[in-house]
Amino acid sequence: MNNLLQYSDYLVAFLIIVGAVFMLIGSWGLVKLPDFYTRLHAPTKASTLGMGATLLGSLVWFSLQEQSLHIHELVISLFLFITAPVSAYMVGKAAIHRHRPMVKGTANPEEAERAAKRLGQKH
Amino acid sequence: MLITVVLAAALMIGVAMLFCLWRLIKGPDITDRILALDTLYINSIALIILLGLYHGSALYFEGALLIAMLGFVSTAALAKYLLRGDIIE
Amino acid sequence: MMRYLLPMPWHTVMLVMVWLLLNGASWGQFVLGVVLGWVIPLLTYPYVRGHAPIRKPVALFVYMLRLVYDIVVANLDVARRVLLPNRYLKPGWLAYPLRIQEPFPAALLASSISLTPGTVSVEFSEDSQVLYVHVLHLDDEKALIDFIAQRYEQPLKEIFGC
């Protein structure tokens, strides 16, 4: 049993570090990427996986501590996985509506204009 | 060993939150600020989970769940306000 | 009669299960969960619009497992692109021709696209014929459209039978 706990410690440590590294990369992307639309990618993706890994680590640890499946983490991560694309969609929609500038070299910028125009017609 | 790892991860997430804060202050537009707030609350959930691991207490999950829900609703409300100039139709 | 007393039976089952998972299984919590699972659908039923029925639950499960795998792969890809210098970035817009017209499967497709390979769906066109997608690294438009159609849209069409 002690051996099992020892190994599970390594697993938990690995998951937590991976999660933190992904969160860090996601936030670094928020600082570094050149325009709003590219910045939209970093938090929605990297942070989701970062949260998933951190919560998985916590799930393993608490489940072994209490000798029963600890389900709260699953609920939180499921909630985040469902809401992340929705909030990205809504913020992105607001951004094309406000005609946020794109970085030079973006392919097909006219598609964004078309989407914004259709959005304008609706109201 | 696990305590050290948790502290190191918390340090990384603290730095990540500073990055978000920088984007929150710098802007340049309100959409960037909303995005920064969104990332900030996700980071804070991770920080609370790590705090729970540090203290070995499962009580922090209620807080994490609350932040997750309120954070999503506030992001959605802010984005909707930008789109319509109104939150409740 | 059944429709008025128990408008959404699957929601009731799900609510009771989530309640028990969150609060620990005991008979008292079970009773409380059943009461909540009965009252909440009763109150929210008028606001819920029906969606296309799920024809193949097993296929939906397989789809979700594959989605989790794709999320991990996509995250590694995005992390790599974030760490590379900006000059290697080739962002672009993509107008994806939608073949699914039902709102619920289309929303699932848009969410899947947002969570996976370097793409975020941003807006539907007014007639729901086109989904506007921002791509972090756009190499080959045609290939990406084919990839999304085969990997996500086709399974969703089969699951919901539309």
CSV table of C-alpha atoms in Angstrom, one decimal:
chain,number,residue,atom,x,y,z
A,1,MET,CA,0.0,0.0,0.0
A,2,ASN,CA,2.8,2.4,0.9
A,3,ASN,CA,4.5,1.6,-2.4
A,4,LEU,CA,1.3,2.4,-4.3
A,5,LEU,CA,1.0,5.8,-2.5
A,6,GLN,CA,4.6,6.5,-3.4
A,7,TYR,CA,4.0,5.9,-7.1
A,8,SER,CA,0.7,7.8,-7.1
A,9,ASP,CA,2.6,10.8,-5.6
A,10,TYR,CA,4.8,10.9,-8.7
A,11,LEU,CA,1.7,10.6,-11.0
A,12,VAL,CA,0.0,13.5,-9.1
A,13,ALA,CA,3.1,15.6,-9.2
A,14,PHE,CA,3.5,15.0,-12.9
A,15,LEU,CA,-0.2,15.9,-13.6
A,16,ILE,CA,0.0,19.1,-11.5
A,17,ILE,CA,3.2,20.3,-13.2
A,18,VAL,CA,1.9,19.6,-16.7
A,19,GLY,CA,-1.3,21.5,-15.8
A,20,ALA,CA,0.6,24.5,-14.4
A,21,VAL,CA,2.9,24.6,-17.5
A,22,PHE,CA,-0.1,24.6,-19.8
A,23,MET,CA,-1.8,27.4,-17.9
A,24,LEU,CA,1.5,29.4,-18.0
A,25,ILE,CA,1.8,28.9,-21.8
A,26,GLY,CA,-1.9,29.9,-22.3
A,27,SER,CA,-1.4,33.1,-20.4
A,28,TRP,CA,1.9,33.8,-22.1
A,29,GLY,CA,0.1,33.5,-25.4
A,30,LEU,CA,-2.3,36.1,-24.2
A,31,VAL,CA,0.6,38.5,-23.7
A,32,LYS,CA,2.6,37.6,-26.8
A,33,LEU,CA,0.3,36.8,-29.7
A,34,PRO,CA,-0.1,39.7,-32.1
A,35,ASP,CA,-3.9,40.3,-32.5
A,36,PHE,CA,-7.1,39.6,-30.7
A,37,TYR,CA,-8.2,36.7,-32.8
A,38,THR,CA,-5.0,34.8,-32.3
A,39,ARG,CA,-5.1,35.6,-28.6
A,40,LEU,CA,-8.5,34.0,-28.5
A,41,HIS,CA,-6.9,30.6,-29.1
A,42,ALA,CA,-4.4,30.6,-26.2
A,43,PRO,CA,-6.7,30.7,-23.2
A,44,THR,CA,-9.5,28.6,-24.7
A,45,LYS,CA,-7.2,25.7,-25.5
A,46,ALA,CA,-4.1,25.7,-23.3
A,47,SER,CA,-6.0,26.7,-20.2
A,48,THR,CA,-8.6,24.0,-20.8
A,49,LEU,CA,-6.1,21.3,-20.9
A,50,GLY,CA,-4.1,22.9,-18.0
A,51,MET,CA,-7.3,22.8,-15.9
A,52,GLY,CA,-8.0,19.2,-17.0
A,53,ALA,CA,-4.5,18.0,-16.0
A,54,THR,CA,-4.6,19.9,-12.6
A,55,LEU,CA,-8.0,18.6,-11.8
A,56,LEU,CA,-7.1,15.0,-12.8
A,57,GLY,CA,-4.1,15.2,-10.4
A,58,SER,CA,-6.3,16.4,-7.6
A,59,LEU,CA,-8.8,13.7,-8.4
A,60,VAL,CA,-6.2,11.0,-8.1
A,61,TRP,CA,-4.8,12.4,-4.9
A,62,PHE,CA,-8.1,12.8,-3.1
A,63,SER,CA,-9.4,9.5,-4.4
A,64,LEU,CA,-6.4,7.6,-2.9
A,65,GLN,CA,-6.5,9.6,0.3
A,66,GLU,CA,-10.2,8.9,1.0
A,67,GLN,CA,-10.2,5.5,-0.6
A,68,SER,CA,-13.2,6.4,-2.7
A,69,LEU,CA,-13.8,8.2,-6.0
A,70,HIS,CA,-13.7,11.9,-5.6
A,71,ILE,CA,-16.0,13.3,-8.2
A,72,HIS,CA,-16.1,17.1,-7.7
A,73,GLU,CA,-13.1,17.6,-10.0
A,74,LEU,CA,-14.9,15.8,-12.8
A,75,VAL,CA,-17.9,18.0,-12.5
A,76,ILE,CA,-15.7,21.2,-12.6
A,77,SER,CA,-13.7,20.0,-15.6
A,78,LEU,CA,-16.8,19.0,-17.5
A,79,PHE,CA,-18.3,22.4,-16.8
A,80,LEU,CA,-15.1,24.1,-18.0
A,81,PHE,CA,-15.0,22.0,-21.2
A,82,ILE,CA,-18.6,22.9,-22.0
A,83,THR,CA,-18.3,26.6,-21.2
A,84,ALA,CA,-14.8,27.4,-22.7
A,85,PRO,CA,-16.0,27.2,-26.4
A,86,VAL,CA,-19.2,29.1,-25.6
A,87,SER,CA,-17.4,32.0,-24.0
A,88,ALA,CA,-14.8,32.0,-26.8
A,89,TYR,CA,-17.6,32.2,-29.3
A,90,MET,CA,-19.3,35.0,-27.6
A,91,VAL,CA,-16.2,37.2,-27.1
A,92,GLY,CA,-15.1,36.5,-30.7
A,93,LYS,CA,-18.5,37.5,-31.9
A,94,ALA,CA,-18.3,40.7,-30.0
A,95,ALA,CA,-14.8,41.3,-31.5
A,96,ILE,CA,-15.9,40.9,-35.1
A,97,HIS,CA,-18.8,43.1,-34.4
A,98,ARG,CA,-16.5,45.8,-33.2
A,99,HIS,CA,-14.2,45.3,-36.3
A,100,ARG,CA,-11.1,44.6,-34.3
A,101,PRO,CA,-8.0,44.9,-36.5
A,102,MET,CA,-6.2,41.7,-37.6
A,103,VAL,CA,-2.5,41.1,-37.9
A,104,LYS,CA,-1.0,41.6,-41.3
A,105,GLY,CA,-0.9,38.4,-43.3
A,106,THR,CA,-4.2,37.0,-42.1
A,107,ALA,CA,-5.7,34.9,-44.8
A,108,ASN,CA,-9.3,35.7,-46.1
A,109,PRO,CA,-10.0,38.8,-44.0
A,110,GLU,CA,-13.0,39.5,-46.1
A,111,GLU,CA,-14.8,36.5,-44.5
A,112,ALA,CA,-14.7,38.3,-41.1
A,113,GLU,CA,-16.1,41.4,-42.7
A,114,ARG,CA,-18.9,39.4,-44.3
A,115,ALA,CA,-19.7,37.8,-40.9
A,116,ALA,CA,-19.8,41.2,-39.3
A,117,LYS,CA,-22.0,42.6,-42.0
A,118,ARG,CA,-24.5,39.8,-41.5
A,119,LEU,CA,-24.4,40.4,-37.8
A,120,GLY,CA,-25.2,44.0,-38.4
A,121,GLN,CA,-28.2,43.2,-40.5
A,122,LYS,CA,-29.8,41.2,-37.8
A,123,HIS,CA,-30.4,44.2,-35.5
B,1,MET,CA,7.9,16.1,-2.2
B,2,LEU,CA,4.3,16.7,-3.2
B,3,ILE,CA,4.2,20.0,-1.2
B,4,THR,CA,7.2,21.3,-3.1
B,5,VAL,CA,5.6,20.4,-6.4
B,6,VAL,CA,2.3,22.1,-5.4
B,7,LEU,CA,4.2,25.3,-4.4
B,8,ALA,CA,6.1,25.3,-7.6
B,9,ALA,CA,2.9,24.9,-9.6
B,10,ALA,CA,1.3,27.7,-7.6
B,11,LEU,CA,4.2,29.9,-8.4
B,12,MET,CA,3.8,29.2,-12.1
B,13,ILE,CA,0.1,29.9,-12.0
B,14,GLY,CA,0.9,33.1,-10.1
B,15,VAL,CA,3.1,34.2,-12.9
B,16,ALA,CA,0.4,33.3,-15.4
B,17,MET,CA,-2.0,35.5,-13.5
B,18,LEU,CA,0.5,38.3,-13.7
B,19,PHE,CA,0.5,37.9,-17.5
B,20,CYS,CA,-3.3,38.1,-17.6
B,21,LEU,CA,-3.1,41.2,-15.4
B,22,TRP,CA,-0.7,42.8,-17.9
B,23,ARG,CA,-3.2,42.2,-20.7
B,24,LEU,CA,-6.0,43.4,-18.6
B,25,ILE,CA,-4.2,46.7,-18.0
B,26,LYS,CA,-2.8,47.2,-21.4
B,27,GLY,CA,-5.9,46.5,-23.4
B,28,PRO,CA,-5.9,47.8,-26.1
B,29,ASP,CA,-9.7,47.1,-26.5
B,30,ILE,CA,-12.4,46.0,-24.1
B,31,THR,CA,-12.6,42.6,-25.9
B,32,ASP,CA,-9.0,41.9,-24.9
B,33,ARG,CA,-9.8,42.9,-21.3
B,34,ILE,CA,-12.8,40.5,-21.2
B,35,LEU,CA,-10.6,37.7,-22.6
B,36,ALA,CA,-8.0,38.5,-19.9
B,37,LEU,CA,-10.6,38.4,-17.2
B,38,ASP,CA,-11.8,35.0,-18.5
B,39,THR,CA,-8.3,33.6,-18.4
B,40,LEU,CA,-7.8,35.1,-14.9
B,41,TYR,CA,-10.7,33.3,-13.4
B,42,ILE,CA,-9.7,30.0,-14.9
B,43,ASN,CA,-6.2,30.5,-13.4
B,44,SER,CA,-7.7,31.3,-10.1
B,45,ILE,CA,-9.7,28.1,-10.1
B,46,ALA,CA,-6.4,26.2,-10.6
B,47,LEU,CA,-4.9,28.2,-7.7
B,48,ILE,CA,-7.8,27.2,-5.4
B,49,ILE,CA,-7.5,23.5,-6.4
B,50,LEU,CA,-3.8,23.7,-5.5
B,51,LEU,CA,-4.6,25.4,-2.2
B,52,GLY,CA,-6.9,22.5,-1.5
B,53,LEU,CA,-4.1,20.0,-2.2
B,54,TYR,CA,-1.7,22.0,0.0
B,55,HIS,CA,-4.1,21.9,3.0
B,56,GLY,CA,-5.3,18.4,2.1
B,57,SER,CA,-8.9,19.6,2.4
B,58,ALA,CA,-11.7,18.9,-0.1
B,59,LEU,CA,-13.7,21.9,1.1
B,60,TYR,CA,-12.2,24.2,-1.5
B,61,PHE,CA,-14.0,22.6,-4.4
B,62,GLU,CA,-17.2,24.3,-3.5
B,63,GLY,CA,-15.4,27.6,-4.0
B,64,ALA,CA,-13.9,26.4,-7.3
B,65,LEU,CA,-17.3,25.4,-8.6
B,66,LEU,CA,-18.8,28.7,-7.6
B,67,ILE,CA,-16.0,30.7,-9.4
B,68,ALA,CA,-16.3,28.5,-12.5
B,69,MET,CA,-20.0,29.2,-12.7
B,70,LEU,CA,-19.9,33.0,-11.9
B,71,GLY,CA,-16.9,33.5,-14.2
B,72,PHE,CA,-18.7,31.9,-17.2
B,73,VAL,CA,-21.8,33.9,-16.6
B,74,SER,CA,-19.9,37.2,-16.2
B,75,THR,CA,-17.9,36.6,-19.4
B,76,ALA,CA,-21.1,35.8,-21.3
B,77,ALA,CA,-22.9,38.8,-19.8
B,78,LEU,CA,-20.0,41.2,-20.7
B,79,ALA,CA,-19.8,39.9,-24.3
B,80,LYS,CA,-23.5,40.1,-24.7
B,81,TYR,CA,-23.5,43.7,-23.4
B,82,LEU,CA,-20.9,44.6,-26.0
B,83,LEU,CA,-23.1,43.0,-28.7
B,84,ARG,CA,-26.4,44.4,-27.8
B,85,GLY,CA,-25.8,47.3,-25.4
B,86,ASP,CA,-28.1,45.4,-23.1
B,87,ILE,CA,-27.9,42.2,-21.0
B,88,ILE,CA,-31.5,41.2,-20.4
B,89,GLU,CA,-33.7,41.3,-23.5
C,1,MET,CA,-50.5,12.9,-17.9
C,2,MET,CA,-46.9,11.7,-17.8
C,3,ARG,CA,-45.9,14.7,-19.8
C,4,TYR,CA,-47.2,17.1,-17.2
C,5,LEU,CA,-45.9,15.3,-14.2
C,6,LEU,CA,-42.5,14.3,-15.5
C,7,PRO,CA,-41.7,16.4,-18.6
C,8,MET,CA,-38.1,15.5,-19.0
C,9,PRO,CA,-37.3,12.1,-17.5
C,10,TRP,CA,-33.7,11.9,-18.6
C,11,HIS,CA,-33.0,15.3,-17.0
C,12,THR,CA,-34.5,14.1,-13.8
C,13,VAL,CA,-32.2,11.0,-13.7
C,14,MET,CA,-29.2,13.2,-14.5
C,15,LEU,CA,-30.0,15.7,-11.8
C,16,VAL,CA,-30.4,13.0,-9.2
C,17,MET,CA,-27.1,11.4,-10.2
C,18,VAL,CA,-25.2,14.7,-10.2
C,19,TRP,CA,-26.7,15.6,-6.8
C,20,LEU,CA,-25.7,12.3,-5.3
C,21,LEU,CA,-22.2,12.6,-6.8
C,22,LEU,CA,-21.7,16.1,-5.3
C,23,ASN,CA,-23.2,15.4,-1.9
C,24,GLY,CA,-22.3,11.8,-1.2
C,25,ALA,CA,-24.7,8.9,-1.4
C,26,SER,CA,-27.2,8.6,1.4
C,27,TRP,CA,-30.9,8.0,1.6
C,28,GLY,CA,-31.6,11.6,2.8
C,29,GLN,CA,-29.6,13.1,0.0
C,30,PHE,CA,-31.4,10.7,-2.4
C,31,VAL,CA,-34.8,12.0,-1.3
C,32,LEU,CA,-33.7,15.6,-1.6
C,33,GLY,CA,-32.2,14.9,-5.0
C,34,VAL,CA,-35.4,13.2,-6.3
C,35,VAL,CA,-37.4,16.2,-5.1
C,36,LEU,CA,-35.0,18.7,-6.8
C,37,GLY,CA,-34.9,16.5,-9.9
C,38,TRP,CA,-38.6,16.5,-10.1
C,39,VAL,CA,-39.3,20.2,-9.4
C,40,ILE,CA,-36.5,21.7,-11.5
C,41,PRO,CA,-37.6,20.2,-14.9
C,42,LEU,CA,-41.2,21.1,-14.0
C,43,LEU,CA,-40.2,24.8,-13.6
C,44,THR,CA,-37.8,25.0,-16.5
C,45,TYR,CA,-39.7,22.9,-19.0
C,46,PRO,CA,-41.5,25.8,-20.7
C,47,TYR,CA,-38.2,27.4,-21.6
C,48,VAL,CA,-36.5,24.4,-23.1
C,49,ARG,CA,-36.9,23.9,-26.8
C,50,GLY,CA,-36.7,20.3,-27.9
C,51,HIS,CA,-33.8,19.2,-30.0
C,52,ALA,CA,-33.1,16.4,-32.4
C,53,PRO,CA,-33.2,13.0,-30.6
C,54,ILE,CA,-30.0,11.1,-30.2
C,55,ARG,CA,-30.2,8.1,-32.5
C,56,LYS,CA,-27.0,6.4,-31.6
C,57,PRO,CA,-25.9,6.9,-27.9
C,58,VAL,CA,-22.9,4.5,-28.3
C,59,ALA,CA,-21.6,6.5,-31.3
C,60,LEU,CA,-22.0,9.7,-29.2
C,61,PHE,CA,-19.8,8.1,-26.5
C,62,VAL,CA,-17.1,7.1,-29.0
C,63,TYR,CA,-17.3,10.6,-30.5
C,64,MET,CA,-16.7,12.1,-27.0
C,65,LEU,CA,-13.7,9.8,-26.3
C,66,ARG,CA,-12.2,10.8,-29.7
C,67,LEU,CA,-12.8,14.5,-28.9
C,68,VAL,CA,-10.9,14.2,-25.6
C,69,TYR,CA,-7.9,12.7,-27.5
C,70,ASP,CA,-8.2,15.5,-30.1
C,71,ILE,CA,-8.3,18.1,-27.4
C,72,VAL,CA,-5.0,16.9,-26.0
C,73,VAL,CA,-3.3,16.8,-29.4
C,74,ALA,CA,-4.7,20.2,-30.3
C,75,ASN,CA,-3.5,21.7,-27.1
C,76,LEU,CA,0.1,20.4,-27.7
C,77,ASP,CA,-0.1,22.0,-31.2
C,78,VAL,CA,-1.4,25.3,-29.9
C,79,ALA,CA,1.2,25.4,-27.1
C,80,ARG,CA,4.0,24.8,-29.7
C,81,ARG,CA,2.7,27.6,-31.9
C,82,VAL,CA,2.5,30.0,-28.9
C,83,LEU,CA,6.1,29.3,-28.0
C,84,LEU,CA,7.4,29.7,-31.5
C,85,PRO,CA,8.1,33.3,-32.6
C,86,ASN,CA,5.2,35.2,-34.1
C,87,ARG,CA,6.7,35.4,-37.6
C,88,TYR,CA,5.9,31.7,-38.1
C,89,LEU,CA,2.3,32.3,-37.5
C,90,LYS,CA,-0.2,32.2,-40.4
C,91,PRO,CA,-3.6,33.0,-39.0
C,92,GLY,CA,-6.6,33.1,-41.3
C,93,TRP,CA,-10.4,33.0,-41.6
C,94,LEU,CA,-12.3,30.1,-42.9
C,95,ALA,CA,-15.9,30.0,-44.1
C,96,TYR,CA,-17.0,26.5,-43.3
C,97,PRO,CA,-20.0,25.3,-45.4
C,98,LEU,CA,-22.4,23.7,-42.8
C,99,ARG,CA,-24.4,20.6,-43.8
C,100,ILE,CA,-26.0,20.2,-40.4
C,101,GLN,CA,-29.1,22.5,-40.0
C,102,GLU,CA,-30.4,21.3,-36.7
C,103,PRO,CA,-29.5,23.9,-34.0
C,104,PHE,CA,-28.3,21.5,-31.3
C,105,PRO,CA,-25.9,19.3,-33.4
C,106,ALA,CA,-24.7,22.5,-35.1
C,107,ALA,CA,-23.9,23.9,-31.7
C,108,LEU,CA,-22.1,20.7,-30.8
C,109,LEU,CA,-20.1,20.9,-34.0
C,110,ALA,CA,-19.2,24.6,-33.3
C,111,SER,CA,-18.0,23.7,-29.8
C,112,SER,CA,-16.0,20.7,-31.1
C,113,ILE,CA,-14.3,23.0,-33.6
C,114,SER,CA,-13.5,25.5,-30.9
C,115,LEU,CA,-11.9,22.9,-28.6
C,116,THR,CA,-9.8,21.2,-31.3
C,117,PRO,CA,-7.2,21.8,-33.9
C,118,GLY,CA,-6.2,25.4,-33.7
C,119,THR,CA,-9.6,26.7,-34.7
C,120,VAL,CA,-12.2,28.8,-33.0
C,121,SER,CA,-15.7,29.1,-34.4
C,122,VAL,CA,-16.9,32.7,-34.2
C,123,GLU,CA,-20.1,33.3,-36.0
C,124,PHE,CA,-22.9,31.6,-37.9
C,125,SER,CA,-24.2,33.2,-41.0
C,126,GLU,CA,-27.8,34.3,-40.9
C,127,ASP,CA,-29.2,31.4,-42.8
C,128,SER,CA,-27.0,28.9,-40.9
C,129,GLN,CA,-25.3,27.9,-44.1
C,130,VAL,CA,-21.9,29.0,-43.2
C,131,LEU,CA,-19.8,28.8,-40.0
C,132,TYR,CA,-17.1,31.4,-39.8
C,133,VAL,CA,-14.0,30.0,-38.2
C,134,HIS,CA,-10.7,31.6,-37.2
C,135,VAL,CA,-7.7,29.4,-37.7
C,136,LEU,CA,-4.4,29.9,-35.8
C,137,HIS,CA,-2.3,28.4,-38.5
C,138,LEU,CA,-4.0,28.1,-41.9
C,139,ASP,CA,-2.0,25.9,-44.3
C,140,ASP,CA,-4.5,24.3,-46.6
C,141,GLU,CA,-8.1,25.5,-46.5
C,142,LYS,CA,-9.5,22.7,-48.5
C,143,ALA,CA,-7.8,20.0,-46.4
C,144,LEU,CA,-9.0,21.6,-43.2
C,145,ILE,CA,-12.6,21.7,-44.4
C,146,ASP,CA,-12.5,18.1,-45.4
C,147,PHE,CA,-10.9,17.2,-42.1
C,148,ILE,CA,-13.6,18.8,-40.1
C,149,ALA,CA,-16.4,17.3,-42.3
C,150,GLN,CA,-15.0,13.8,-42.0
C,151,ARG,CA,-13.9,13.8,-38.4
C,152,TYR,CA,-16.7,15.8,-36.7
C,153,GLU,CA,-19.6,16.6,-38.9
C,154,GLN,CA,-20.2,13.2,-40.4
C,155,PRO,CA,-20.3,11.4,-37.0
C,156,LEU,CA,-22.6,14.1,-35.6
C,157,LYS,CA,-24.9,13.7,-38.6
C,158,GLU,CA,-25.1,9.9,-38.0
C,159,ILE,CA,-25.6,10.3,-34.2
C,160,PHE,CA,-28.5,12.7,-34.6
C,161,GLY,CA,-29.8,11.2,-37.9
C,162,CYS,CA,-30.1,14.5,-39.7
